[in-house]
Each structure stands twice: as C-alpha cells, then as structure tokens.
mmCIF file of C-alpha atoms in Angstrom:
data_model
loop_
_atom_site.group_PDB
_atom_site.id
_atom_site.type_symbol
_atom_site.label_atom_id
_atom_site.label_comp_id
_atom_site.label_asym_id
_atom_site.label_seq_id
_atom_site.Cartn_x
_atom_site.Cartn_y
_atom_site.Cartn_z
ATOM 1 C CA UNK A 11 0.000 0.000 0.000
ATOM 2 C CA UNK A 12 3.032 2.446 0.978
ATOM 3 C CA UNK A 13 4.451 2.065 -2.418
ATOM 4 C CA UNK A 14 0.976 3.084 -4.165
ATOM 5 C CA UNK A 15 0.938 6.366 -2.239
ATOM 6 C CA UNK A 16 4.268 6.820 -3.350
ATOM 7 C CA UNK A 17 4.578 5.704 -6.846
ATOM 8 C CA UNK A 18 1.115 6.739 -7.693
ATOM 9 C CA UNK A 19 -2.082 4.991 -8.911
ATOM 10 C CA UNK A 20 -0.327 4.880 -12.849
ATOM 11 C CA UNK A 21 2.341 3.105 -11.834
ATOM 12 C CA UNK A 22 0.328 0.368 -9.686
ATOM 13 C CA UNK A 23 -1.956 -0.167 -12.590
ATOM 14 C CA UNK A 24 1.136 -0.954 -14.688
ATOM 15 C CA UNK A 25 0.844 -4.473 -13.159
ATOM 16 C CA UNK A 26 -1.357 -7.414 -14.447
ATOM 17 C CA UNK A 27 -3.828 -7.322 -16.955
ATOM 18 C CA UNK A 28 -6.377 -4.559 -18.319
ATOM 19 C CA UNK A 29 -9.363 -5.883 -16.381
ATOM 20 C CA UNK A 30 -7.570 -7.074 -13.387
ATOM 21 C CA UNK A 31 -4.917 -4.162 -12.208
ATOM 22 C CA UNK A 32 -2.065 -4.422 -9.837
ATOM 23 C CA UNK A 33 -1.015 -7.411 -7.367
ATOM 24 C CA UNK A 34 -2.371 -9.833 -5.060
ATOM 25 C CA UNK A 35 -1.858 -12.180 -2.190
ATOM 26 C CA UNK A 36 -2.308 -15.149 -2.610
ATOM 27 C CA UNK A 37 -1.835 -17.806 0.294
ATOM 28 C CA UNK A 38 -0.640 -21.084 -1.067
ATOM 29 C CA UNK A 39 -0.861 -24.538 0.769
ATOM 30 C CA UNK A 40 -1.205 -28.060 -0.006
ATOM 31 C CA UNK A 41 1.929 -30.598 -1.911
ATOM 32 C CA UNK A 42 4.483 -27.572 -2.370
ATOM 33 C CA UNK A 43 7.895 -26.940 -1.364
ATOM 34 C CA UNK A 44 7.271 -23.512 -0.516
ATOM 35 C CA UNK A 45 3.978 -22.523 1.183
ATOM 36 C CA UNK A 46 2.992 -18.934 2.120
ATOM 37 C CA UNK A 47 1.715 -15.902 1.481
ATOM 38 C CA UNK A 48 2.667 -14.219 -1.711
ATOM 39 C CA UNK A 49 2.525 -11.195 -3.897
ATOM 40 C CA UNK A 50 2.094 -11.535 -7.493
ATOM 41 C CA UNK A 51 0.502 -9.933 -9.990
ATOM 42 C CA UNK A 52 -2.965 -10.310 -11.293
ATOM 43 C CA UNK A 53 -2.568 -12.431 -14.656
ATOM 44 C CA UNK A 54 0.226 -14.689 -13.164
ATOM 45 C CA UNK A 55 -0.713 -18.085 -15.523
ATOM 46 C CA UNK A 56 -1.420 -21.287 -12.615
ATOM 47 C CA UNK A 57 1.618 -22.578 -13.560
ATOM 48 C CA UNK A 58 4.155 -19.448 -13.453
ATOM 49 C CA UNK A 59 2.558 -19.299 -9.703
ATOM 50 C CA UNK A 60 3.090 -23.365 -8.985
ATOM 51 C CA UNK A 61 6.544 -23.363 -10.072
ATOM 52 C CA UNK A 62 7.068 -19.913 -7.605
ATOM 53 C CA UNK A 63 5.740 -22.174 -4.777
ATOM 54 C CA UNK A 64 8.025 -25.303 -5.644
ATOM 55 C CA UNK A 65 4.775 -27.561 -6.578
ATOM 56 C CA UNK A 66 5.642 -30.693 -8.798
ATOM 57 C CA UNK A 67 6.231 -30.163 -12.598
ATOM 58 C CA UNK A 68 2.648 -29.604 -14.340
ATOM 59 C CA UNK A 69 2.967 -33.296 -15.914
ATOM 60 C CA UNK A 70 2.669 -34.262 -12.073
ATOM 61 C CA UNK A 71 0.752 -32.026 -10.442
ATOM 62 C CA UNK A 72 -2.692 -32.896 -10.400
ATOM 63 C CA UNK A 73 -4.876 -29.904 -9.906
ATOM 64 C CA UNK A 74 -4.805 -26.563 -8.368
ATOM 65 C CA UNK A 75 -7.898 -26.098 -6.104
ATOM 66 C CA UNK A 76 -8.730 -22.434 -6.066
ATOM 67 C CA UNK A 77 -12.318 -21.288 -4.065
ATOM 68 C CA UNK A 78 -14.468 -22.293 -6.675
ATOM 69 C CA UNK A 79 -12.642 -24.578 -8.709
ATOM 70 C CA UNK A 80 -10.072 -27.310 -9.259
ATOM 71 C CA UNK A 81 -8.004 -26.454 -12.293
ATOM 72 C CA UNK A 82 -6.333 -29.680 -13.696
ATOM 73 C CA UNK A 83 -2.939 -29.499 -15.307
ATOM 74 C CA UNK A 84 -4.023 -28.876 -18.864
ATOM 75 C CA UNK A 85 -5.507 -25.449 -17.691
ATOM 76 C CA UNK A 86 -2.138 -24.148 -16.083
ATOM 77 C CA UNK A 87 -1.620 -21.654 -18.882
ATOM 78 C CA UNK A 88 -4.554 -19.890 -17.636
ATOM 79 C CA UNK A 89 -4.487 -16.744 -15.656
ATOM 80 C CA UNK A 90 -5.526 -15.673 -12.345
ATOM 81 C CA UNK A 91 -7.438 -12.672 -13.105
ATOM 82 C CA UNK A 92 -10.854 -11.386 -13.547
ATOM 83 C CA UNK A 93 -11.564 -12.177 -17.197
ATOM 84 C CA UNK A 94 -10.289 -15.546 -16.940
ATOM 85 C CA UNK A 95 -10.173 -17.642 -13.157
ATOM 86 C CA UNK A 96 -11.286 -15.136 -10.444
ATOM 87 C CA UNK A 97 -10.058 -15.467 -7.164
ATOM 88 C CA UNK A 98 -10.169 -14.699 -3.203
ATOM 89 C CA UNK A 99 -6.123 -15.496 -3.281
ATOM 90 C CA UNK A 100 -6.169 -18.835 -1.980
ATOM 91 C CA UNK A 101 -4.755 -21.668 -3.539
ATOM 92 C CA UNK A 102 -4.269 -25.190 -2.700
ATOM 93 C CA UNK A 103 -1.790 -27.696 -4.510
ATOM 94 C CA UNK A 104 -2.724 -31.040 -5.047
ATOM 95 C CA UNK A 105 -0.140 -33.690 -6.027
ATOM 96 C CA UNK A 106 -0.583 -36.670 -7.877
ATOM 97 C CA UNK A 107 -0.615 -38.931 -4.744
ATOM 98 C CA UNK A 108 -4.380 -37.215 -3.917
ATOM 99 C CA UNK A 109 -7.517 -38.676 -4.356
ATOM 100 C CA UNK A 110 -9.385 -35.910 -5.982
ATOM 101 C CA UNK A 111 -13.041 -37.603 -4.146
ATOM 102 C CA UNK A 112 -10.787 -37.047 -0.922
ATOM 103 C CA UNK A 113 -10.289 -33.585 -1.504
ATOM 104 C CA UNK A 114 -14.292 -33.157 -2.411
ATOM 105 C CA UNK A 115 -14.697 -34.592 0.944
ATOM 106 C CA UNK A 116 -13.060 -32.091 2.598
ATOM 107 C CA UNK A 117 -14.215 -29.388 1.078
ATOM 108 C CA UNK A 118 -17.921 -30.381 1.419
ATOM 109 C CA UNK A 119 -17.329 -31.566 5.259
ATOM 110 C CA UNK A 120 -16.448 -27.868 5.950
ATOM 111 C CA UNK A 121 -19.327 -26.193 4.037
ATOM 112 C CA UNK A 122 -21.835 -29.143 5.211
ATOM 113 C CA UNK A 123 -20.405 -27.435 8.815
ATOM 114 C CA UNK A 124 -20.010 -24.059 7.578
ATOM 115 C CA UNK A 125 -23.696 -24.086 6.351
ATOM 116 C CA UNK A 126 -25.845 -21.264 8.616
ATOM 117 C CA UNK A 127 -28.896 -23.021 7.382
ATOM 118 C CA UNK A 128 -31.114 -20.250 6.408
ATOM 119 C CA UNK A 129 -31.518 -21.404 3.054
ATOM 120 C CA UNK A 130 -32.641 -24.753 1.823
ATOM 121 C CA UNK A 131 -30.338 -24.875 -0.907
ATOM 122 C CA UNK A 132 -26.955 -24.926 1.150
ATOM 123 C CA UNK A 133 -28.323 -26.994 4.212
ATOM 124 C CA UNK A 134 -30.100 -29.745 1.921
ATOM 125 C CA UNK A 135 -27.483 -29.321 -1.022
ATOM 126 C CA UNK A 136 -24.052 -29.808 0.856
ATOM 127 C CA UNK A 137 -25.004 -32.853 2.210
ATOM 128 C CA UNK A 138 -26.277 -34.481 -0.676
ATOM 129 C CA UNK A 139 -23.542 -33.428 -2.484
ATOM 130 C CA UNK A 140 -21.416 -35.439 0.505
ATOM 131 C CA UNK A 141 -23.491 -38.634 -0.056
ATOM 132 C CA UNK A 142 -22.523 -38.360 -3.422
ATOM 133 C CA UNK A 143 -18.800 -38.567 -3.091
ATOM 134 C CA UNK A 144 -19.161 -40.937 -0.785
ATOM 135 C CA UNK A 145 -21.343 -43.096 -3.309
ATOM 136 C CA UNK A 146 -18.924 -41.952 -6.194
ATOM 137 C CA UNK A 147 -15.560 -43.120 -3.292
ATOM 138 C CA UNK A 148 -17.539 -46.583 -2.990
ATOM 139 C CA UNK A 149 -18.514 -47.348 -6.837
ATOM 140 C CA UNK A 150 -22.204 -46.827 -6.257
ATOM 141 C CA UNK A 151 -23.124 -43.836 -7.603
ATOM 142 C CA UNK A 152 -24.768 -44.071 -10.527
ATOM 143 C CA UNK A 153 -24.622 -42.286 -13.831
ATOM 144 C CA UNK A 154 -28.171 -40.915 -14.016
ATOM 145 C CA UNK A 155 -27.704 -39.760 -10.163
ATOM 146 C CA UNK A 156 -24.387 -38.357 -10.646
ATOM 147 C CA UNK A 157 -26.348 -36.073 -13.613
ATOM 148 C CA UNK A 158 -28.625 -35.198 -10.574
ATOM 149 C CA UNK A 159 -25.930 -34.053 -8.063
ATOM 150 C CA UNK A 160 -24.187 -32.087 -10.803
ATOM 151 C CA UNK A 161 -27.927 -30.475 -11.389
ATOM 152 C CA UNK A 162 -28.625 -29.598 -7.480
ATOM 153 C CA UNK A 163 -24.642 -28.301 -7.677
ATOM 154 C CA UNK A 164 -25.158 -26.020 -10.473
ATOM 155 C CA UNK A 165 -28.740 -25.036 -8.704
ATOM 156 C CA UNK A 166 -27.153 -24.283 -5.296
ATOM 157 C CA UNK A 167 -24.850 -21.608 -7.114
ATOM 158 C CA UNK A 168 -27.860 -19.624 -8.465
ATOM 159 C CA UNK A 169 -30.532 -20.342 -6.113
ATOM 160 C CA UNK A 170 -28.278 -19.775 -2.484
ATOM 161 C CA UNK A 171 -28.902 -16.558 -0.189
ATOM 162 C CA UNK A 172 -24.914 -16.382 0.436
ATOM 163 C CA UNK A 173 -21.521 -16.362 -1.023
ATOM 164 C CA UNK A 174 -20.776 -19.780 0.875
ATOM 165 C CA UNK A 175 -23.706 -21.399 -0.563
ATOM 166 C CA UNK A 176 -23.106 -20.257 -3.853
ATOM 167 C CA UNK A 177 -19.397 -21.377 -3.826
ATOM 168 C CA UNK A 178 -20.022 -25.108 -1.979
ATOM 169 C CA UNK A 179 -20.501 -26.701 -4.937
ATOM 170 C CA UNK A 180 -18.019 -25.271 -6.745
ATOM 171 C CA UNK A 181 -15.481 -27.834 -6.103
ATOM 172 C CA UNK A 182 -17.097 -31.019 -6.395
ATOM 173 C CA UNK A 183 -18.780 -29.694 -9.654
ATOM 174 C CA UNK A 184 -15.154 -28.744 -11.516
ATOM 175 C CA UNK A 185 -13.874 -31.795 -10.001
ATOM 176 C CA UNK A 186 -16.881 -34.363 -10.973
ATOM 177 C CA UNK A 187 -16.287 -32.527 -14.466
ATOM 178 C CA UNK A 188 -12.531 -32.270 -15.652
ATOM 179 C CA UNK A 189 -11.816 -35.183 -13.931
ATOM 180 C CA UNK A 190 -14.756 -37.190 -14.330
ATOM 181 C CA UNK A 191 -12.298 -40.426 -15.777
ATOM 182 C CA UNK A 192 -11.057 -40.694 -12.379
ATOM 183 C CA UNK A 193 -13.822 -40.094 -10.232
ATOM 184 C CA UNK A 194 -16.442 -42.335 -12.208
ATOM 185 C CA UNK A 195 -13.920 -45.626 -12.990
ATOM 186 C CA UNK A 196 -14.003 -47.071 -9.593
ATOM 187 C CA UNK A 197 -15.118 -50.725 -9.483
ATOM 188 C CA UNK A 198 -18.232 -51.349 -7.878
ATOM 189 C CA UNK A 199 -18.364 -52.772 -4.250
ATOM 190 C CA UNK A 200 -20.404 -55.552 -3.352
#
C-alpha cells in the first residue's frame, strides 16, 4: 500500500492485466515446497505461480484447487485474473498422490459445517452433495444420479442466499467434471 501512495495509482496499474490491475496475495498450501503468502501480480498463468511455490512439474501435479474450482494441469496456462479464473487469493496444490473424491470430501465436510442453514439450498445441497462422493468413493453412484448431483450443484450456485452457498458446490462440480475419468472408474463394491 506504501508504495501506491508513493509511486502513484499509474504506476500500480502498470501491473497485471487490463481488467484485473495491480497485485495480489495469494496464500498457497497443499503438496508444495514452498507454502505462504505471496505477492504476485494479477494475470500470473497457474503454472508461473506453482513453479514460484516449488509444486511438482505440471505433468505431475494434479490440480490446483482455487475457491471455486479445481483447475487440472491442462488449464495451467490460464491466468488468475478477472476475465479468466477469479479469485479470493487462496490456492491449494494437489499432487498426484491425492484422491481428488478425498479432496471433495473435505471441502464439502467444511461447508456441510459451515452451512448457517437459512436457506434450503446450502443446508439440503451440501449434504447431498457429501453422499454423493461418498457413493462416487464406494462405486455406487450411478450415472443418471451423478447427472442429478451435478444439477442440485449447479442449482445451489444460483438459487443460495450467500456467497458460501453459492461457492459449496463449486469444487465437487469442476472436479466431478474435468476429472470425471477418475472419479467415475471405480469398481463397484459388493
């Protein structure tokens, strides 16, 4: 902020891209060498930022969960910015020794906790969503009901009072989607 004030507005703006001005923090965690709190610049591509943060090379990283969506490895020339992935700043790695349902889990175990439960959406949603990767982690879900859960996901971002509610789904839905090969293969258990 002190350098703003004295380098002015102009020069601030000189930074990232023409929608999405400047720099921002970003706290990374997850299967990185080096995680923190950083400063880059709006329009840093994922994998200019991954290979900052000592994640594996983008042949072996899996994905890089950001609020709102998992970006797998064939995305990592995309920026963080407005006009292409928006973002709070936070970013987790995930290596290629995750299970991608285990990190759907998680996320839906917080916002299945998280949930205020003013609106039916995110306290009826989350859950469901839950079952789902639980059915999907034990080879029972099946294709017509995984169409379903993507349905209430994409409902729950449209139809949910908050921000939370809105984003819940946001993770299992990118994750169901661009890596739907490894979430759907599982063999069936008796």
């Amino acid at each position: 902020m002190a350098c703003i004030f004295a380098k002015g507005t102009d020069w601030f703006k000189g930074f990232g891209t023409d929608k999405s001005t400047g720099y921002k923090l970003f706290s990374i965690s997850g299967d990185c060498e080096k995680p923190g709190v950083y400063e880059f610049p709006w329009g840093i591509t994922v994998a200019d930022l991954l290979s900052e943060v000592g994640a594996p090379a983008p042949r072996r990283c899996r994905s890089a969960a950001l609020p709102g969506v998992c970006v797998p490895a064939k995305d990592f020339a995309r920026r963080l910015a407005f006009e292409d992935i928006p973002t709070g700043g936070s970013v987790m790695v995930i290596g290629p020794q995750r299970d991608l349902l285990d990190v759907a889990e998680n996320f839906l175990e917080f916002f299945v906790e998280e949930s205020c439960g003013q609106c039916n959406p995110c306290r009826l949603g989350n859950p469901k969503l839950l079952d789902g990767v639980e059915q999907l982690k034990q080879g029972t879900c099946s294709a017509a009901h995984l169409a379903d859960l993507k349905a209430l996901g994409a409902t729950m971002q449209v139809a949910a009072k908050c921000g939370l509610g809105q984003t819940s789904p946001s993770a299992f839905l990118s994750i169901v989607g661009a890596f739907a090969d490894d979430v759907t293969t599982r063999p069936q258990r008796a």
